[in-house]
Amino acid sequence: MESIKVWVLTGVLATGFSVILFAARIIATRFGAKMDILISSVERLTMVTTQQAEQIKNLYNREEVNKSRLNDHSVRIRNLESKQASCRNFNAHGTI
């Protein structure tokens, strides 16, 4: 009688332990799937962030080039206006 109780108790404990292990496996599998999704999202976000950083860098470079061009045009226009004013003064007074 005592040995039957031990066998029944052992069977119940083994079954309970199996159920706990099965539940832990399911939870671990779901957690792993969620982690895979999270990792892929972080990888995509990193890629997009890197691309945007490159785009921002290129925009700053373009801005510098455009500023340089505008400054060059500004100098040219100032020189032309100065020459034009000199011509007007010469034409008006006959001397420079």
mmCIF file with all atom_site columns, N, CA and C in Angstrom, residues 8 12 17 19 27 31-32 37 40 45 49 51 53 55 57 59 65 67 69 73 76 83 85 88 90 93:
data_model
loop_
_atom_site.group_PDB
_atom_site.id
_atom_site.type_symbol
_atom_site.label_atom_id
_atom_site.label_alt_id
_atom_site.label_comp_id
_atom_site.label_asym_id
_atom_site.label_entity_id
_atom_site.label_seq_id
_atom_site.pdbx_PDB_ins_code
_atom_site.Cartn_x
_atom_site.Cartn_y
_atom_site.Cartn_z
_atom_site.occupancy
_atom_site.B_iso_or_equiv
_atom_site.pdbx_formal_charge
_atom_site.auth_seq_id
_atom_site.auth_comp_id
_atom_site.auth_asym_id
_atom_site.auth_atom_id
_atom_site.pdbx_PDB_model_num
ATOM 1  N N  . VAL A 1 8  ? 2.088  6.646   -7.076  1.00 0.00 ? 8  VAL A N  1
ATOM 2  C CA . VAL A 1 8  ? 1.054  7.619   -7.470  1.00 0.00 ? 8  VAL A CA 1
ATOM 3  C C  . VAL A 1 8  ? 1.600  9.040   -7.274  1.00 0.00 ? 8  VAL A C  1
ATOM 4  N N  . VAL A 1 12 ? 2.163  11.800  -10.148 1.00 0.00 ? 12 VAL A N  1
ATOM 5  C CA . VAL A 1 12 ? 1.545  13.128  -10.090 1.00 0.00 ? 12 VAL A CA 1
ATOM 6  C C  . VAL A 1 12 ? 2.620  14.208  -10.180 1.00 0.00 ? 12 VAL A C  1
ATOM 7  N N  . PHE A 1 17 ? 5.415  18.298  -13.152 1.00 0.00 ? 17 PHE A N  1
ATOM 8  C CA . PHE A 1 17 ? 6.684  18.831  -13.652 1.00 0.00 ? 17 PHE A CA 1
ATOM 9  C C  . PHE A 1 17 ? 6.674  18.926  -15.174 1.00 0.00 ? 17 PHE A C  1
ATOM 10 N N  . VAL A 1 19 ? 4.015  19.341  -17.081 1.00 0.00 ? 19 VAL A N  1
ATOM 11 C CA . VAL A 1 19 ? 3.124  20.451  -17.440 1.00 0.00 ? 19 VAL A CA 1
ATOM 12 C C  . VAL A 1 19 ? 3.850  21.781  -17.254 1.00 0.00 ? 19 VAL A C  1
ATOM 13 N N  . ILE A 1 27 ? 6.057  29.522  -23.224 1.00 0.00 ? 27 ILE A N  1
ATOM 14 C CA . ILE A 1 27 ? 6.351  30.917  -22.879 1.00 0.00 ? 27 ILE A CA 1
ATOM 15 C C  . ILE A 1 27 ? 7.686  31.344  -23.493 1.00 0.00 ? 27 ILE A C  1
ATOM 16 N N  . PHE A 1 31 ? 8.210  34.249  -26.179 1.00 0.00 ? 31 PHE A N  1
ATOM 17 C CA . PHE A 1 31 ? 9.147  35.315  -25.833 1.00 0.00 ? 31 PHE A CA 1
ATOM 18 C C  . PHE A 1 31 ? 10.229 35.433  -26.900 1.00 0.00 ? 31 PHE A C  1
ATOM 19 N N  . GLY A 1 32 ? 10.711 34.301  -27.381 1.00 0.00 ? 32 GLY A N  1
ATOM 20 C CA . GLY A 1 32 ? 11.722 34.308  -28.442 1.00 0.00 ? 32 GLY A CA 1
ATOM 21 C C  . GLY A 1 32 ? 11.195 34.943  -29.716 1.00 0.00 ? 32 GLY A C  1
ATOM 22 N N  . ILE A 1 37 ? 11.070 39.749  -33.320 1.00 0.00 ? 37 ILE A N  1
ATOM 23 C CA . ILE A 1 37 ? 10.368 40.897  -33.908 1.00 0.00 ? 37 ILE A CA 1
ATOM 24 C C  . ILE A 1 37 ? 11.007 42.191  -33.427 1.00 0.00 ? 37 ILE A C  1
ATOM 25 N N  . SER A 1 40 ? 14.444 42.687  -35.105 1.00 0.00 ? 40 SER A N  1
ATOM 26 C CA . SER A 1 40 ? 14.336 43.115  -36.508 1.00 0.00 ? 40 SER A CA 1
ATOM 27 C C  . SER A 1 40 ? 13.865 44.567  -36.594 1.00 0.00 ? 40 SER A C  1
ATOM 28 N N  . LEU A 1 45 ? 15.214 50.205  -37.699 1.00 0.00 ? 45 LEU A N  1
ATOM 29 C CA . LEU A 1 45 ? 15.307 51.569  -37.193 1.00 0.00 ? 45 LEU A CA 1
ATOM 30 C C  . LEU A 1 45 ? 16.733 52.084  -37.284 1.00 0.00 ? 45 LEU A C  1
ATOM 31 N N  . THR A 1 49 ? 17.857 55.259  -39.459 1.00 0.00 ? 49 THR A N  1
ATOM 32 C CA . THR A 1 49 ? 18.550 56.354  -38.782 1.00 0.00 ? 49 THR A CA 1
ATOM 33 C C  . THR A 1 49 ? 19.876 56.657  -39.470 1.00 0.00 ? 49 THR A C  1
ATOM 34 N N  . GLN A 1 51 ? 20.623 56.065  -42.630 1.00 0.00 ? 51 GLN A N  1
ATOM 35 C CA . GLN A 1 51 ? 20.327 56.692  -43.921 1.00 0.00 ? 51 GLN A CA 1
ATOM 36 C C  . GLN A 1 51 ? 19.957 58.155  -43.737 1.00 0.00 ? 51 GLN A C  1
ATOM 37 N N  . ALA A 1 53 ? 20.843 60.098  -41.293 1.00 0.00 ? 53 ALA A N  1
ATOM 38 C CA . ALA A 1 53 ? 22.045 60.853  -40.904 1.00 0.00 ? 53 ALA A CA 1
ATOM 39 C C  . ALA A 1 53 ? 22.874 61.200  -42.134 1.00 0.00 ? 53 ALA A C  1
ATOM 40 N N  . GLN A 1 55 ? 21.683 61.548  -45.184 1.00 0.00 ? 55 GLN A N  1
ATOM 41 C CA . GLN A 1 55 ? 20.926 62.557  -45.925 1.00 0.00 ? 55 GLN A CA 1
ATOM 42 C C  . GLN A 1 55 ? 21.104 63.939  -45.300 1.00 0.00 ? 55 GLN A C  1
ATOM 43 N N  . LYS A 1 57 ? 23.655 64.951  -43.525 1.00 0.00 ? 57 LYS A N  1
ATOM 44 C CA . LYS A 1 57 ? 25.031 65.374  -43.816 1.00 0.00 ? 57 LYS A CA 1
ATOM 45 C C  . LYS A 1 57 ? 25.131 65.930  -45.229 1.00 0.00 ? 57 LYS A C  1
ATOM 46 N N  . LEU A 1 59 ? 22.702 67.243  -46.971 1.00 0.00 ? 59 LEU A N  1
ATOM 47 C CA . LEU A 1 59 ? 22.000 68.530  -47.017 1.00 0.00 ? 59 LEU A CA 1
ATOM 48 C C  . LEU A 1 59 ? 22.872 69.658  -46.468 1.00 0.00 ? 59 LEU A C  1
ATOM 49 N N  . VAL A 1 65 ? 27.743 74.594  -50.046 1.00 0.00 ? 65 VAL A N  1
ATOM 50 C CA . VAL A 1 65 ? 28.042 74.893  -51.446 1.00 0.00 ? 65 VAL A CA 1
ATOM 51 C C  . VAL A 1 65 ? 27.163 76.039  -51.939 1.00 0.00 ? 65 VAL A C  1
ATOM 52 N N  . LYS A 1 67 ? 25.734 78.383  -50.121 1.00 0.00 ? 67 LYS A N  1
ATOM 53 C CA . LYS A 1 67 ? 26.163 79.631  -49.491 1.00 0.00 ? 67 LYS A CA 1
ATOM 54 C C  . LYS A 1 67 ? 27.376 80.202  -50.203 1.00 0.00 ? 67 LYS A C  1
ATOM 55 N N  . ARG A 1 69 ? 28.257 79.731  -53.315 1.00 0.00 ? 69 ARG A N  1
ATOM 56 C CA . ARG A 1 69 ? 27.828 80.260  -54.617 1.00 0.00 ? 69 ARG A CA 1
ATOM 57 C C  . ARG A 1 69 ? 27.131 81.603  -54.467 1.00 0.00 ? 69 ARG A C  1
ATOM 58 N N  . HIS A 1 73 ? 28.163 85.136  -56.091 1.00 0.00 ? 73 HIS A N  1
ATOM 59 C CA . HIS A 1 73 ? 27.244 85.951  -56.900 1.00 0.00 ? 73 HIS A CA 1
ATOM 60 C C  . HIS A 1 73 ? 27.083 87.337  -56.291 1.00 0.00 ? 73 HIS A C  1
ATOM 61 N N  . ARG A 1 76 ? 30.055 89.394  -57.267 1.00 0.00 ? 76 ARG A N  1
ATOM 62 C CA . ARG A 1 76 ? 29.982 89.767  -58.686 1.00 0.00 ? 76 ARG A CA 1
ATOM 63 C C  . ARG A 1 76 ? 28.973 90.890  -58.906 1.00 0.00 ? 76 ARG A C  1
ATOM 64 N N  . LYS A 1 83 ? 30.829 99.191  -61.021 1.00 0.00 ? 83 LYS A N  1
ATOM 65 C CA . LYS A 1 83 ? 31.245 99.605  -62.371 1.00 0.00 ? 83 LYS A CA 1
ATOM 66 C C  . LYS A 1 83 ? 30.156 100.431 -63.049 1.00 0.00 ? 83 LYS A C  1
ATOM 67 N N  . ALA A 1 85 ? 27.916 102.251 -61.573 1.00 0.00 ? 85 ALA A N  1
ATOM 68 C CA . ALA A 1 85 ? 27.879 103.577 -60.941 1.00 0.00 ? 85 ALA A CA 1
ATOM 69 C C  . ALA A 1 85 ? 29.022 104.444 -61.449 1.00 0.00 ? 85 ALA A C  1
ATOM 70 N N  . ARG A 1 88 ? 28.089 105.730 -64.875 1.00 0.00 ? 88 ARG A N  1
ATOM 71 C CA . ARG A 1 88 ? 27.075 106.785 -64.790 1.00 0.00 ? 88 ARG A CA 1
ATOM 72 C C  . ARG A 1 88 ? 27.720 108.102 -64.371 1.00 0.00 ? 88 ARG A C  1
ATOM 73 N N  . PHE A 1 90 ? 30.830 108.963 -64.866 1.00 0.00 ? 90 PHE A N  1
ATOM 74 C CA . PHE A 1 90 ? 31.640 109.429 -65.994 1.00 0.00 ? 90 PHE A CA 1
ATOM 75 C C  . PHE A 1 90 ? 30.739 110.082 -67.033 1.00 0.00 ? 90 PHE A C  1
ATOM 76 N N  . HIS A 1 93 ? 29.398 113.522 -65.653 1.00 0.00 ? 93 HIS A N  1
ATOM 77 C CA . HIS A 1 93 ? 30.329 114.621 -65.423 1.00 0.00 ? 93 HIS A CA 1
ATOM 78 C C  . HIS A 1 93 ? 31.476 114.666 -66.421 1.00 0.00 ? 93 HIS A C  1
#
